[in-house]
Amino acid sequence: MNDAENLAKLLGHLKPELFRAFMAEEFGLVMPELEKKKTKTEHRQVMEAVLAALPVLERQRIEEVAEKIILLTDGAGQDVVDGFRDGIFDDADREAFDALRDQYERALWLYANAAEIFKEALDARQADVFRQSVTCYSGFVAPKALVMATDEKAKEAFHENVARQLGCAKDDVAIQIFKRLRPNSQTGEDVDLYQISVHNNRPPEIIDCVQASELVAQEVVRAVSSHITYEPANGHLEVLSRETDGREALARIAADCLLQSPFSGERIPLKQYDYQSLAAPRSFDLSGENVASVKVAELGYSDSNHRSLLVKIWAKDPDDIHTAAKSLIGPSFDFRHHRLTYARLSIRLKKVGRERARTISVILRDDNKCNIKTKREKDRALCDRLLAKWQLVKEIGDVVEAPVDEVAA
């Protein structure tokens, strides 16, 4: 199944009986009964033959679902799933979910049993991919406090201009506009967020397939998506799209047709996650926050010989990570002699109302990567605010760095 990479992955990782049941329940696909004497490999070979015999378009429909599930199984996807677990399921659902130790089964469980949660997690995973890459994300400064026009005339103008910009027929473009609430990263209070999703067909692709023992060409049309958001509270107009050259044009069309406001094209400064200060013992300001404690749980670095070291401590360790590292490596060891490439903060939240006490893990790695974009929006806003308070994030271009407290944490 060279044309269904993600479906093949799902088949290879799920238990045969689970995969077979999912194909039957979700797609009405009839597969042979699993014979007890056969191995997992043999079972998978039988099911692969059934999938390979499907018409290309039908297999492609299944592949699109498989791709969404697979997206939540890599490292970033698992971070997302873990972030969405807390406070979402009832006790019975949580018990069933926690019993699954395989990331493929967990992602499949979400898809089959919690459709809304799965969609939110998938959106967060895709947003994380976009926002961590300047090739996919652009942020622009627009006037604050504008109200998006959603009347038919404005939407029609936006639709027509987007189709013209993308160079395709209007019927090949689908537009979705909606408004929702998002926690403000500074105050945590809910603020309005407008989101515009643009879906457009790519040119047809020709895929080879076998029909009646003959190799024939099958035409397939795929759609790609771009997303535009506008937050009136801060005036941020963000575009998530893999089309680098077209992002500013989409922002301008949204400003002209929907916000009905001039647009300068001024960019939002990029965030730089600056976590090298964690190499020294320090304290964390928790004033005014619903946070019980913060602990540096993991620190790692790599040297010029491509050797790496990662030190971990558990949440209830009486020592901080610097004391633990000295006891493991030697009394003279100091993280400040190395450049950090990985850090994990363990943030313990207090119990408030019906919200359980729980822990959020913030991972900072490499030059400028952070996993907070994979969190639920409420948690993302809190983490944004805390990292700024602790001087672990700044806008690129800042030159003044205030000193941090060197007290163990």
PDB file of N, CA and C in Angstrom, residues 82-91 94 98 290 347-360 376 378-379:
ATOM      1  N   ASP A  82      -1.311  13.777  26.406  1.00  0.00           N
ATOM      2  CA  ASP A  82      -1.146  13.868  27.858  1.00  0.00           C
ATOM      3  C   ASP A  82      -1.744  15.164  28.401  1.00  0.00           C
ATOM      4  N   GLY A  83      -1.569  16.261  27.650  1.00  0.00           N
ATOM      5  CA  GLY A  83      -2.100  17.541  28.094  1.00  0.00           C
ATOM      6  C   GLY A  83      -3.604  17.593  28.104  1.00  0.00           C
ATOM      7  N   PHE A  84      -4.243  16.833  27.218  1.00  0.00           N
ATOM      8  CA  PHE A  84      -5.700  16.848  27.134  1.00  0.00           C
ATOM      9  C   PHE A  84      -6.344  15.802  28.034  1.00  0.00           C
ATOM     10  N   ARG A  85      -5.542  14.958  28.649  1.00  0.00           N
ATOM     11  CA  ARG A  85      -6.113  13.899  29.478  1.00  0.00           C
ATOM     12  C   ARG A  85      -6.756  14.458  30.742  1.00  0.00           C
ATOM     13  N   ASP A  86      -6.069  15.369  31.419  1.00  0.00           N
ATOM     14  CA  ASP A  86      -6.535  15.834  32.728  1.00  0.00           C
ATOM     15  C   ASP A  86      -7.800  16.674  32.625  1.00  0.00           C
ATOM     16  N   GLY A  87      -8.723  16.406  33.490  1.00  0.00           N
ATOM     17  CA  GLY A  87      -9.917  17.221  33.607  1.00  0.00           C
ATOM     18  C   GLY A  87     -10.912  17.083  32.480  1.00  0.00           C
ATOM     19  N   ILE A  88     -10.739  16.078  31.606  1.00  0.00           N
ATOM     20  CA  ILE A  88     -11.615  15.948  30.448  1.00  0.00           C
ATOM     21  C   ILE A  88     -12.553  14.751  30.589  1.00  0.00           C
ATOM     22  N   PHE A  89     -12.025  13.616  30.979  1.00  0.00           N
ATOM     23  CA  PHE A  89     -12.834  12.405  31.036  1.00  0.00           C
ATOM     24  C   PHE A  89     -13.510  12.237  32.397  1.00  0.00           C
ATOM     25  N   ASP A  90     -14.623  11.512  32.418  1.00  0.00           N
ATOM     26  CA  ASP A  90     -15.177  11.118  33.706  1.00  0.00           C
ATOM     27  C   ASP A  90     -14.334   9.959  34.230  1.00  0.00           C
ATOM     28  N   ASP A  91     -14.631   9.510  35.435  1.00  0.00           N
ATOM     29  CA  ASP A  91     -13.767   8.509  36.076  1.00  0.00           C
ATOM     30  C   ASP A  91     -13.671   7.222  35.266  1.00  0.00           C
ATOM     31  N   ARG A  94     -11.542   7.832  32.158  1.00  0.00           N
ATOM     32  CA  ARG A  94     -10.139   8.006  32.507  1.00  0.00           C
ATOM     33  C   ARG A  94      -9.498   6.668  32.848  1.00  0.00           C
ATOM     34  N   ASP A  98      -6.393   5.279  30.830  1.00  0.00           N
ATOM     35  CA  ASP A  98      -5.116   5.048  31.507  1.00  0.00           C
ATOM     36  C   ASP A  98      -4.659   3.600  31.404  1.00  0.00           C
ATOM     37  N   ASN A 290      -2.115  30.352  40.425  1.00  0.00           N
ATOM     38  CA  ASN A 290      -2.700  29.151  41.013  1.00  0.00           C
ATOM     39  C   ASN A 290      -1.712  27.991  40.911  1.00  0.00           C
ATOM     40  N   ILE A 347       5.327  21.806  36.821  1.00  0.00           N
ATOM     41  CA  ILE A 347       4.529  22.858  37.461  1.00  0.00           C
ATOM     42  C   ILE A 347       3.305  22.213  38.100  1.00  0.00           C
ATOM     43  N   ARG A 348       3.229  22.270  39.417  1.00  0.00           N
ATOM     44  CA  ARG A 348       2.124  21.649  40.154  1.00  0.00           C
ATOM     45  C   ARG A 348       1.047  22.696  40.427  1.00  0.00           C
ATOM     46  N   LEU A 349      -0.163  22.472  39.886  1.00  0.00           N
ATOM     47  CA  LEU A 349      -1.273  23.395  40.056  1.00  0.00           C
ATOM     48  C   LEU A 349      -2.078  23.026  41.301  1.00  0.00           C
ATOM     49  N   LYS A 350      -2.640  24.043  41.956  1.00  0.00           N
ATOM     50  CA  LYS A 350      -3.478  23.822  43.127  1.00  0.00           C
ATOM     51  C   LYS A 350      -4.866  23.328  42.711  1.00  0.00           C
ATOM     52  N   LYS A 351      -5.552  22.717  43.650  1.00  0.00           N
ATOM     53  CA  LYS A 351      -6.948  22.323  43.428  1.00  0.00           C
ATOM     54  C   LYS A 351      -7.828  23.556  43.620  1.00  0.00           C
ATOM     55  N   VAL A 352      -8.612  23.875  42.609  1.00  0.00           N
ATOM     56  CA  VAL A 352      -9.517  25.023  42.692  1.00  0.00           C
ATOM     57  C   VAL A 352     -10.894  24.596  42.196  1.00  0.00           C
ATOM     58  N   GLY A 353     -11.903  24.716  43.055  1.00  0.00           N
ATOM     59  CA  GLY A 353     -13.256  24.331  42.658  1.00  0.00           C
ATOM     60  C   GLY A 353     -13.311  22.870  42.230  1.00  0.00           C
ATOM     61  N   ARG A 354     -13.819  22.634  41.029  1.00  0.00           N
ATOM     62  CA  ARG A 354     -13.935  21.268  40.519  1.00  0.00           C
ATOM     63  C   ARG A 354     -12.675  20.820  39.795  1.00  0.00           C
ATOM     64  N   GLU A 355     -11.727  21.754  39.618  1.00  0.00           N
ATOM     65  CA  GLU A 355     -10.458  21.413  38.961  1.00  0.00           C
ATOM     66  C   GLU A 355      -9.569  20.651  39.938  1.00  0.00           C
ATOM     67  N   ARG A 356      -9.097  19.486  39.538  1.00  0.00           N
ATOM     68  CA  ARG A 356      -8.212  18.702  40.381  1.00  0.00           C
ATOM     69  C   ARG A 356      -6.814  19.306  40.412  1.00  0.00           C
ATOM     70  N   ALA A 357      -6.093  19.057  41.485  1.00  0.00           N
ATOM     71  CA  ALA A 357      -4.671  19.401  41.516  1.00  0.00           C
ATOM     72  C   ALA A 357      -3.976  18.529  40.480  1.00  0.00           C
ATOM     73  N   ARG A 358      -3.136  19.104  39.674  1.00  0.00           N
ATOM     74  CA  ARG A 358      -2.464  18.340  38.624  1.00  0.00           C
ATOM     75  C   ARG A 358      -1.143  18.993  38.274  1.00  0.00           C
ATOM     76  N   THR A 359      -0.380  18.311  37.431  1.00  0.00           N
ATOM     77  CA  THR A 359       0.956  18.772  37.070  1.00  0.00           C
ATOM     78  C   THR A 359       1.038  19.029  35.578  1.00  0.00           C
ATOM     79  N   ILE A 360       1.636  20.154  35.217  1.00  0.00           N
ATOM     80  CA  ILE A 360       1.909  20.478  33.817  1.00  0.00           C
ATOM     81  C   ILE A 360       3.411  20.386  33.588  1.00  0.00           C
ATOM     82  N   ARG A 376      -3.673  22.438  26.276  1.00  0.00           N
ATOM     83  CA  ARG A 376      -4.991  23.046  26.215  1.00  0.00           C
ATOM     84  C   ARG A 376      -4.826  24.555  26.323  1.00  0.00           C
ATOM     85  N   LYS A 378      -6.183  26.924  27.975  1.00  0.00           N
ATOM     86  CA  LYS A 378      -6.102  27.487  29.323  1.00  0.00           C
ATOM     87  C   LYS A 378      -4.704  27.274  29.901  1.00  0.00           C
ATOM     88  N   ASP A 379      -4.154  26.080  29.709  1.00  0.00           N
ATOM     89  CA  ASP A 379      -2.809  25.786  30.207  1.00  0.00           C
ATOM     90  C   ASP A 379      -1.756  26.532  29.405  1.00  0.00           C
TER      91      ASP A 379
END
